[in-house]
Coordinates of C-alpha atoms and ligand atoms in Angstrom, one line a residue:
M1 CA -24.6 -178.1 112.5
P2 CA -21.3 -179.4 112.7
A3 CA -18.3 -177.9 110.6
N4 CA -18.4 -180.9 108.1
E5 CA -22.1 -181.4 108.0
L6 CA -22.9 -177.6 106.9
I7 CA -20.2 -178.0 104.1
Q8 CA -21.3 -180.4 102.8
T9 CA -25.1 -179.1 102.9
V10 CA -24.2 -175.9 101.0
Y11 CA -22.9 -178.0 98.5
E12 CA -25.6 -179.8 97.5
Q13 CA -27.4 -176.2 98.3
V14 CA -25.5 -175.3 95.3
L15 CA -25.3 -178.5 93.0
K16 CA -29.4 -178.2 93.5
R17 CA -29.9 -174.3 92.1
N18 CA -27.2 -174.7 89.7
P19 CA -27.2 -177.9 87.4
G20 CA -25.3 -178.2 84.6
E21 CA -22.3 -175.7 85.9
P22 CA -19.4 -177.9 86.8
E23 CA -16.6 -175.6 86.4
F24 CA -19.0 -173.5 89.3
H25 CA -19.7 -176.6 91.1
Q26 CA -15.8 -177.4 91.4
A27 CA -14.4 -173.6 92.5
V28 CA -16.9 -173.7 95.1
R29 CA -16.1 -177.5 96.1
E30 CA -12.2 -176.3 96.8
V31 CA -13.0 -173.5 98.9
L32 CA -15.6 -174.8 101.1
D33 CA -13.3 -177.9 101.8
C34 CA -10.8 -175.6 103.0
L35 CA -13.2 -174.1 105.4
G36 CA -14.1 -176.4 108.2
P37 CA -11.3 -175.6 111.0
V38 CA -12.2 -172.1 110.2
L39 CA -16.0 -172.7 111.0
D40 CA -14.5 -174.7 114.1
K41 CA -12.8 -171.6 115.5
N42 CA -15.4 -168.8 114.7
P43 CA -19.4 -170.4 115.0
D44 CA -20.1 -167.0 114.3
Y45 CA -19.9 -167.3 110.7
V46 CA -21.6 -171.1 110.5
K47 CA -24.5 -168.6 113.1
A48 CA -24.8 -166.1 110.5
G49 CA -25.2 -168.0 107.6
I50 CA -21.7 -166.6 105.7
L51 CA -21.6 -170.0 104.0
E52 CA -24.6 -170.2 102.7
R53 CA -24.8 -166.5 101.8
L54 CA -20.8 -166.4 99.9
V55 CA -21.7 -169.6 97.6
E56 CA -25.3 -166.8 96.1
P57 CA -24.6 -164.3 93.9
E58 CA -26.1 -160.8 94.9
R59 CA -27.2 -160.3 91.3
Q60 CA -26.8 -162.1 88.1
L61 CA -27.4 -160.4 84.5
I62 CA -28.3 -162.1 81.6
F63 CA -29.1 -160.1 78.5
R64 CA -29.2 -160.2 74.9
I65 CA -26.4 -158.6 72.9
P66 CA -27.5 -157.6 68.6
W67 CA -25.1 -156.7 66.2
Q68 CA -24.5 -156.1 63.0
D69 CA -21.5 -158.5 61.4
D70 CA -19.1 -156.6 58.7
K71 CA -21.6 -158.2 55.6
G72 CA -24.8 -156.8 57.2
N73 CA -26.1 -159.9 59.0
F74 CA -27.9 -159.5 61.9
R75 CA -26.4 -161.8 64.5
V76 CA -27.0 -162.1 68.6
N77 CA -25.0 -163.4 71.5
R78 CA -26.0 -163.5 75.1
G79 CA -23.9 -161.5 77.7
F80 CA -23.6 -161.6 81.3
R81 CA -22.8 -159.9 84.6
I82 CA -22.5 -162.1 88.0
E83 CA -22.6 -159.2 90.8
F84 CA -21.6 -161.8 93.0
N85 CA -20.4 -159.9 96.6
S86 CA -20.1 -156.9 97.8
A87 CA -19.0 -157.0 101.2
L88 CA -15.0 -155.8 100.4
G89 CA -15.6 -152.9 98.3
P90 CA -17.4 -152.1 94.8
Y91 CA -17.5 -155.1 92.5
K92 CA -14.9 -156.1 90.4
G93 CA -13.4 -158.7 87.9
G94 CA -13.6 -159.1 84.1
I95 CA -15.0 -159.6 81.3
R96 CA -14.4 -163.1 79.3
F97 CA -15.3 -162.4 75.1
H98 CA -14.7 -166.3 74.2
P99 CA -17.9 -169.2 72.7
S100 CA -17.1 -170.8 75.8
V101 CA -18.8 -168.7 78.3
Y102 CA -22.1 -169.3 79.5
I103 CA -23.3 -169.0 82.7
G104 CA -21.7 -171.7 84.7
I105 CA -17.6 -170.6 83.6
I106 CA -18.9 -166.6 85.3
K107 CA -19.9 -168.0 88.3
F108 CA -17.0 -169.9 88.6
L109 CA -14.8 -166.7 87.7
G110 CA -17.3 -163.9 90.3
F111 CA -16.8 -166.7 93.3
E112 CA -12.5 -167.4 92.7
Q113 CA -12.6 -163.3 92.1
I114 CA -14.2 -162.7 96.1
L115 CA -11.2 -164.5 97.9
K116 CA -8.7 -163.4 94.9
N117 CA -9.8 -159.3 95.8
S118 CA -9.7 -160.1 99.5
L119 CA -6.0 -161.2 99.0
T120 CA -4.9 -158.2 97.6
G121 CA -5.8 -155.9 100.5
L122 CA -7.4 -153.8 98.5
M123 CA -11.1 -152.4 98.7
M124 CA -12.9 -154.8 96.3
G125 CA -15.7 -157.2 96.2
G126 CA -16.1 -160.2 93.7
G127 CA -17.5 -159.7 90.0
K128 CA -17.0 -161.2 86.8
G129 CA -18.8 -160.7 83.1
G130 CA -18.6 -162.1 79.6
A131 CA -20.4 -163.0 76.4
D132 CA -20.2 -165.9 74.6
F133 CA -19.0 -163.6 71.3
D134 CA -15.5 -164.9 68.9
P135 CA -13.6 -162.2 68.5
K136 CA -11.1 -164.6 66.6
G137 CA -11.5 -163.7 62.9
K138 CA -13.5 -160.7 63.2
S139 CA -13.0 -156.8 62.3
D140 CA -11.7 -154.2 64.1
N141 CA -15.1 -152.8 63.3
E142 CA -17.0 -156.0 64.0
V143 CA -15.6 -156.2 68.2
M144 CA -16.4 -152.7 68.2
R145 CA -20.1 -152.7 67.3
F146 CA -19.8 -156.0 69.4
C147 CA -18.0 -153.9 72.6
Q148 CA -20.7 -150.9 71.8
S149 CA -24.2 -153.3 71.6
F150 CA -22.4 -154.9 74.8
I151 CA -22.0 -151.8 76.9
T152 CA -25.1 -150.9 75.7
E153 CA -26.9 -153.1 77.9
L154 CA -24.3 -153.0 80.6
C155 CA -23.9 -149.4 81.6
R156 CA -26.9 -149.5 83.8
H157 CA -25.6 -151.4 85.9
I158 CA -22.0 -150.7 86.8
G159 CA -20.5 -147.2 87.6
P160 CA -17.2 -146.1 89.3
D161 CA -18.5 -147.1 92.6
T162 CA -20.8 -150.2 91.8
D163 CA -18.9 -152.2 89.7
I164 CA -15.5 -151.7 87.8
P165 CA -14.7 -154.0 84.9
A166 CA -12.1 -155.2 83.5
G167 CA -10.2 -157.3 80.3
D168 CA -9.9 -161.1 80.8
I169 CA -9.7 -163.9 78.0
G170 CA -10.7 -162.3 74.5
V171 CA -10.8 -158.7 76.3
G172 CA -7.2 -156.1 75.9
G173 CA -6.6 -152.8 75.7
R174 CA -8.8 -152.6 72.4
E175 CA -12.0 -153.9 73.7
I176 CA -11.5 -151.5 76.4
G177 CA -11.2 -148.7 74.7
Y178 CA -14.4 -149.4 73.0
M179 CA -16.4 -149.8 75.8
F180 CA -14.9 -146.7 77.8
G181 CA -16.0 -144.5 74.4
Q182 CA -19.7 -146.1 74.5
Y183 CA -20.0 -146.0 78.3
K184 CA -18.8 -142.1 78.0
R185 CA -21.1 -141.3 75.3
I186 CA -24.2 -143.1 77.5
R187 CA -23.4 -141.8 80.8
N188 CA -21.7 -138.3 79.3
E189 CA -19.1 -139.0 82.0
F190 CA -15.3 -139.5 82.4
T191 CA -14.8 -142.0 84.7
G192 CA -12.7 -145.0 86.3
V193 CA -16.1 -147.0 85.6
L194 CA -13.1 -149.6 83.8
T195 CA -9.6 -150.7 84.3
G196 CA -6.9 -151.7 81.5
K197 CA -7.6 -148.3 79.7
G198 CA -5.3 -146.7 77.4
L199 CA -2.2 -144.4 79.6
E200 CA -3.3 -141.5 77.8
W201 CA -7.0 -141.5 79.0
G202 CA -6.7 -142.9 82.3
G203 CA -4.9 -146.1 82.4
S204 CA -2.3 -147.6 84.6
L205 CA 1.3 -147.6 83.8
A206 CA 2.2 -151.6 85.0
R207 CA -1.6 -153.0 84.4
T208 CA -0.5 -154.7 80.9
E209 CA 2.2 -156.7 82.8
A210 CA 0.9 -156.8 85.9
T211 CA -0.9 -160.5 86.0
G212 CA 2.2 -162.2 84.3
Y213 CA 4.9 -160.0 86.0
G214 CA 2.6 -160.7 89.6
L215 CA 2.4 -164.8 89.3
V216 CA 6.3 -164.1 88.6
Y217 CA 7.1 -162.0 91.8
I218 CA 5.5 -164.9 94.0
T219 CA 6.8 -167.8 92.0
E220 CA 10.1 -166.3 93.0
E221 CA 8.7 -165.4 96.4
A222 CA 8.0 -168.9 97.1
L223 CA 11.2 -170.3 95.3
K224 CA 13.2 -168.0 97.8
A225 CA 11.5 -169.7 101.3
N226 CA 12.9 -173.1 99.8
G227 CA 16.2 -171.7 99.5
K228 CA 15.8 -171.4 95.7
S229 CA 15.7 -168.4 92.7
I230 CA 14.1 -168.5 89.2
D231 CA 17.9 -167.5 87.8
G232 CA 19.1 -170.5 85.8
M233 CA 15.3 -172.3 85.7
T234 CA 13.6 -174.1 82.6
V235 CA 10.2 -172.5 82.1
S236 CA 7.2 -173.9 80.8
I237 CA 4.4 -171.7 80.2
S238 CA 1.2 -172.1 78.0
G239 CA -1.4 -169.8 76.2
S240 CA 0.4 -166.5 74.8
G241 CA -2.0 -164.1 75.5
N242 CA -1.0 -160.8 78.4
V243 CA -0.6 -163.3 80.6
A244 CA 1.7 -165.1 79.3
I245 CA 3.5 -162.8 77.5
Y246 CA 4.2 -160.7 80.4
A247 CA 5.2 -164.5 82.9
T248 CA 7.7 -165.2 80.2
E249 CA 8.7 -161.5 80.3
K250 CA 9.1 -161.7 84.0
A251 CA 10.8 -164.7 84.2
Q252 CA 13.1 -163.8 81.4
Q253 CA 14.4 -160.7 83.3
L254 CA 14.9 -162.8 86.6
G255 CA 17.5 -165.0 84.1
G256 CA 14.8 -168.4 83.7
K257 CA 14.9 -170.2 79.9
V258 CA 11.0 -169.9 79.2
I259 CA 10.8 -172.6 76.2
T260 CA 7.4 -173.2 75.4
L261 CA 4.1 -171.2 75.1
S262 CA 0.7 -172.1 73.3
D263 CA -2.6 -171.2 72.1
S264 CA -5.8 -173.3 71.7
N265 CA -4.7 -175.0 68.8
G266 CA -1.1 -176.2 69.8
F267 CA 2.3 -175.7 71.2
I268 CA 5.8 -174.6 70.9
Y269 CA 9.2 -175.6 72.2
D270 CA 12.2 -173.6 71.7
P271 CA 15.4 -175.3 73.4
D272 CA 17.1 -171.9 72.8
G273 CA 14.3 -170.1 75.2
V274 CA 11.3 -168.4 73.6
N275 CA 12.4 -164.8 71.4
L276 CA 9.3 -162.6 73.1
D277 CA 9.9 -159.7 70.7
T278 CA 8.9 -162.2 67.8
V279 CA 5.7 -163.2 70.4
K280 CA 4.8 -159.9 70.7
Q281 CA 4.9 -158.9 66.7
L282 CA 3.1 -162.1 66.4
K283 CA 0.1 -161.9 68.8
E284 CA 0.1 -158.7 70.2
V285 CA 0.6 -156.8 66.9
E286 CA -0.4 -159.0 63.6
R287 CA -3.1 -161.2 66.3
K288 CA -1.9 -164.0 64.1
R289 CA -1.3 -168.1 65.1
I290 CA 1.5 -169.1 67.7
K291 CA 2.4 -171.6 65.0
Q292 CA 4.4 -169.0 62.5
Y293 CA 6.9 -169.2 65.9
V294 CA 8.2 -171.8 64.5
A295 CA 8.6 -170.3 60.1
I296 CA 11.3 -167.7 62.0
H297 CA 12.9 -169.9 64.5
K298 CA 14.4 -173.0 63.2
N299 CA 15.4 -174.3 65.8
A300 CA 11.8 -174.4 67.6
K301 CA 9.1 -177.4 66.8
Y302 CA 5.2 -176.9 66.9
T303 CA 3.2 -179.6 67.9
E304 CA -0.9 -180.1 67.4
G305 CA -2.7 -179.9 70.3
C306 CA -1.8 -178.5 73.6
S307 CA -3.1 -181.5 76.0
G308 CA 1.6 -182.4 75.6
I309 CA 2.3 -179.2 76.4
W310 CA 3.5 -180.4 80.2
G311 CA 5.6 -183.7 78.7
V312 CA 8.2 -180.9 78.3
K313 CA 10.6 -181.7 80.8
C314 CA 10.8 -177.9 83.0
D315 CA 11.7 -176.5 86.9
I316 CA 8.6 -174.4 86.7
A317 CA 5.3 -174.4 85.1
L318 CA 3.1 -171.8 84.7
P319 CA -0.1 -173.4 82.9
C320 CA -1.7 -168.8 81.5
A321 CA -4.2 -170.3 78.8
T322 CA -7.6 -171.5 81.1
Q323 CA -9.8 -173.8 83.1
N324 CA -8.9 -177.3 83.6
E325 CA -6.0 -177.8 81.1
L326 CA -3.1 -179.3 83.3
D327 CA -5.4 -183.5 84.4
E328 CA -3.7 -185.8 86.7
D329 CA -1.7 -187.0 83.5
A330 CA 0.1 -184.3 82.9
A331 CA 0.7 -183.4 86.7
K332 CA 2.1 -187.1 87.2
I333 CA 4.6 -186.3 84.4
L334 CA 5.5 -182.8 85.2
V335 CA 6.4 -184.7 88.5
K336 CA 8.2 -187.6 87.1
N337 CA 10.7 -184.6 85.0
G338 CA 11.5 -182.9 88.5
C339 CA 9.6 -180.2 87.8
I340 CA 9.3 -178.1 91.6
I341 CA 7.0 -175.5 91.2
V342 CA 3.8 -174.8 89.4
G343 CA 2.3 -171.7 89.6
E344 CA -1.3 -170.9 88.1
G345 CA -1.3 -167.3 85.4
A346 CA -4.8 -168.9 84.3
N347 CA -8.4 -168.9 86.5
M348 CA -8.0 -172.8 87.9
P349 CA -6.4 -174.0 85.0
C350 CA -5.5 -177.4 87.1
T351 CA -7.5 -179.8 88.0
P352 CA -8.6 -181.2 91.3
E353 CA -6.9 -184.4 90.8
A354 CA -4.2 -182.7 89.3
V355 CA -3.7 -180.8 92.3
E356 CA -3.7 -183.9 94.5
V357 CA -0.9 -185.2 92.5
F358 CA 1.7 -182.2 93.5
L359 CA 0.4 -181.8 97.0
N360 CA 1.2 -185.5 97.5
N361 CA 4.3 -185.2 95.7
N362 CA 5.7 -182.2 97.6
V363 CA 5.6 -179.4 94.5
V364 CA 5.3 -176.5 95.7
F365 CA 1.9 -175.3 94.1
L366 CA 0.7 -171.5 93.8
P367 CA -3.0 -171.8 93.5
G368 CA -5.1 -169.0 90.8
K369 CA -6.5 -166.9 93.8
A370 CA -3.1 -166.4 94.8
A371 CA -0.8 -166.2 92.2
N372 CA -2.9 -164.2 89.3
A373 CA -4.0 -161.4 91.9
G374 CA -1.6 -158.9 90.4
G375 CA -3.6 -158.3 87.3
V376 CA -6.8 -157.1 89.1
A377 CA -4.4 -155.5 92.7
V378 CA -3.0 -153.3 89.9
S379 CA -6.5 -152.5 88.7
G380 CA -7.1 -151.2 92.1
L381 CA -4.4 -149.0 91.8
E382 CA -5.9 -147.6 88.6
M383 CA -9.0 -147.1 90.7
A384 CA -7.4 -145.4 93.2
Q385 CA -4.8 -142.9 90.8
N386 CA -8.3 -142.2 89.1
S387 CA -10.0 -141.3 92.0
Q388 CA -7.0 -138.8 92.9
R389 CA -6.7 -138.2 89.0
I390 CA -3.9 -138.6 89.0
A391 CA -0.4 -141.6 86.9
W392 CA 1.3 -143.1 88.9
T393 CA 5.2 -143.4 87.5
F394 CA 5.8 -147.3 86.6
E395 CA 8.4 -148.2 88.6
K396 CA 6.0 -146.9 91.9
A397 CA 2.5 -148.8 90.1
E398 CA 5.6 -152.4 89.8
A399 CA 6.8 -151.8 93.8
E400 CA 3.4 -151.7 95.2
L401 CA 2.6 -155.1 93.1
K402 CA 5.5 -156.9 94.1
N403 CA 4.7 -155.6 97.7
I404 CA 1.2 -157.2 97.3
M405 CA 2.2 -160.6 95.7
T406 CA 4.7 -160.1 98.6
T407 CA 1.8 -160.0 101.2
I408 CA -0.5 -162.4 99.5
Y409 CA 2.6 -165.1 99.9
K410 CA 3.2 -164.9 103.2
N411 CA -0.4 -164.5 104.5
S412 CA -1.4 -167.5 102.5
S413 CA 1.6 -169.5 104.1
E414 CA 0.9 -168.0 107.5
A415 CA -2.9 -168.8 107.1
A416 CA -2.0 -172.4 106.3
E417 CA 0.0 -173.3 109.3
E418 CA -2.3 -171.6 111.8
Y419 CA -5.0 -173.4 110.6
G420 CA -3.0 -176.9 110.5
R421 CA -2.4 -177.6 106.7
A422 CA 1.2 -175.6 106.6
G423 CA 2.6 -176.0 102.8
N424 CA -1.0 -176.0 101.6
L425 CA -0.8 -173.0 100.0
V426 CA -4.7 -173.8 98.5
A427 CA -6.0 -174.0 102.3
G428 CA -3.7 -170.9 102.7
A429 CA -4.6 -168.7 100.1
N430 CA -8.5 -169.7 100.4
I431 CA -8.8 -169.2 104.1
A432 CA -6.9 -166.1 104.4
G433 CA -9.3 -164.6 101.3
F434 CA -12.7 -165.8 103.5
I435 CA -11.2 -164.8 106.7
K436 CA -11.8 -161.0 105.4
V437 CA -14.8 -160.8 103.8
A438 CA -16.5 -163.4 106.3
N439 CA -15.8 -160.6 108.7
A440 CA -16.7 -157.9 106.6
M441 CA -20.6 -159.9 106.3
L442 CA -20.6 -160.3 109.5
A443 CA -20.4 -156.6 110.9
Q444 CA -22.7 -155.6 107.6
G445 CA -25.1 -157.8 109.3
L446 CA -27.8 -159.6 107.4
V447 CA -27.7 -157.9 103.5
Ligands
NDP1 P1 -6.0 -164.1 76.3 O1 -6.5 -163.9 75.9 O2 -5.0 -162.8 76.1 O3 -5.4 -165.4 76.0 C1 -5.5 -166.1 76.9 C2 -4.5 -167.3 75.5 O4 -4.6 -168.9 76.1 C3 -4.6 -166.8 74.4 O5 -3.5 -167.9 74.3 C4 -5.4 -169.0 74.3 O6 -5.3 -169.4 72.7 C5 -5.1 -169.6 75.6 N1 -6.7 -170.2 75.2 C6 -8.1 -169.7 75.2 N2 -8.9 -170.8 75.3 C7 -8.4 -171.3 75.1 C8 -8.8 -172.9 75.4 N3 -9.9 -173.1 75.3 N4 -7.7 -174.3 75.4 C9 -6.6 -173.6 75.0 N5 -6.2 -172.6 75.2 C10 -6.7 -171.4 75.2 O7 -6.7 -163.9 78.2 P2 -5.3 -164.1 79.8 O8 -3.9 -164.1 79.5 O9 -5.7 -162.6 79.8 O10 -5.9 -164.6 80.7 C11 -5.7 -166.1 80.4 C12 -6.5 -166.7 81.8 O11 -5.6 -165.7 82.6 C13 -7.8 -166.9 81.5 O12 -7.8 -168.1 82.6 C14 -7.8 -165.5 82.5 O13 -9.3 -165.7 83.5 C15 -6.8 -165.7 83.6 N6 -6.2 -163.8 84.3 C16 -6.4 -162.8 83.1 C17 -5.9 -162.3 84.1 C18 -5.6 -161.0 82.9 O14 -5.1 -160.2 84.1 N7 -5.2 -160.6 82.0 C19 -6.1 -161.5 85.6 C20 -5.8 -162.9 85.9 C21 -6.2 -164.3 85.4 P3 -6.3 -168.7 71.8 O15 -5.7 -167.4 70.9 O16 -6.2 -169.7 70.5 O17 -7.7 -168.8 72.2

């Protein structure tokens, strides 16, 4: 069967098998659309059914999470873990706690994770998990009881050589701590079963910063290839969670001026440049809303609603909140305002139509699976440190991160060029990530 026909057949099968999961369809479509030339060149991938197997998770877990709130009410949420592909190593990917979570979100994230982890060059397969639990407004004790119930079921399916979850939206150091404690208690083992752990009990220096820093490193690398630098540029960032905060920190260290941040209620614009100490205090310590920022910095403005954020004029746009937050209209405004580069800190924050606008207007576009791979890369380094029972210095972990991000940029650019899509890093990242996974699947036989 010719490559294009096969791609269409596989995509139709995905639609049929996974109805009502548009985010998963979108993630698969984007990857499949890049693979025609790769299949033409490697007929063995077609013969071995690599595509058909790649889009079907190896294992899908759905489970009940019963817990009790502070008033003594019984509550029930739904938990998920998708163990998508283990060709390159044990399943690896974060856990998301957000009310919007359902199987389609976890599948899209797990699918992206396969190729992202491949790009890091480390031995990690792809997986993802989560629950439709909303940590907002819950007490520490409620979050703890929820995490304990979640891991009480999940602990049967994970392990340091099997499946190693980490954080994502709504899951940070606090939640990883509660899950690790409960896992240790049930299994009676102290192992590197989760990453993003506290520094005193197996965490890696630079893990907290890794996704945001990595995003800025790869952005700087892409600018360098075009004879430019972040120094002196205006940067617009969305979100105000882990990725957004550390992208802001590194962009500021490199001389960029970050002028926006947001949360799910609205965004701030600070013409003087965002004060990161204030943001860290509000978001990391007090767990407050970004709106409070303008009470402290009088020149800053708060706007209710998120979409207007991309109307603020900037040179660099780094969407770091959530999927499909930047649409075609927003992309057109960014182009009109002279934005030269867009780096996806979040997973799939730009709609396919927005990506088209960037590619058609010579805006450098760094897709999430390359641009936000720094987090899972340092998680991989945390696993390596745990296996050796040692801890690296911050400098060593950060240097490795920088090296990995530079290599991802290089490999993605080269793959794009080799397969006739020079300058298209969406194609380059998908192709470079796919080839390694496909070769491993071929070598491991029909599994
Ligand atoms: P956090 O939970 O720390 O922060 C998420 C931020 O995005 C918050 O400001 C949140 O606002 C905002 N947000 C979440 N959902 C929505 C929504 N539906 N609409 C508008 N804003 C929203 O998560 P992270 O920073 O860890 O993750 C952000 C993105 O980066 C996600 O796409 C994640 O998958 C991706 N990512 C994260 C990695 C990591 O290492 N943490 C690694 C690779 C990718 P609010 O507080 O109001 O909910």
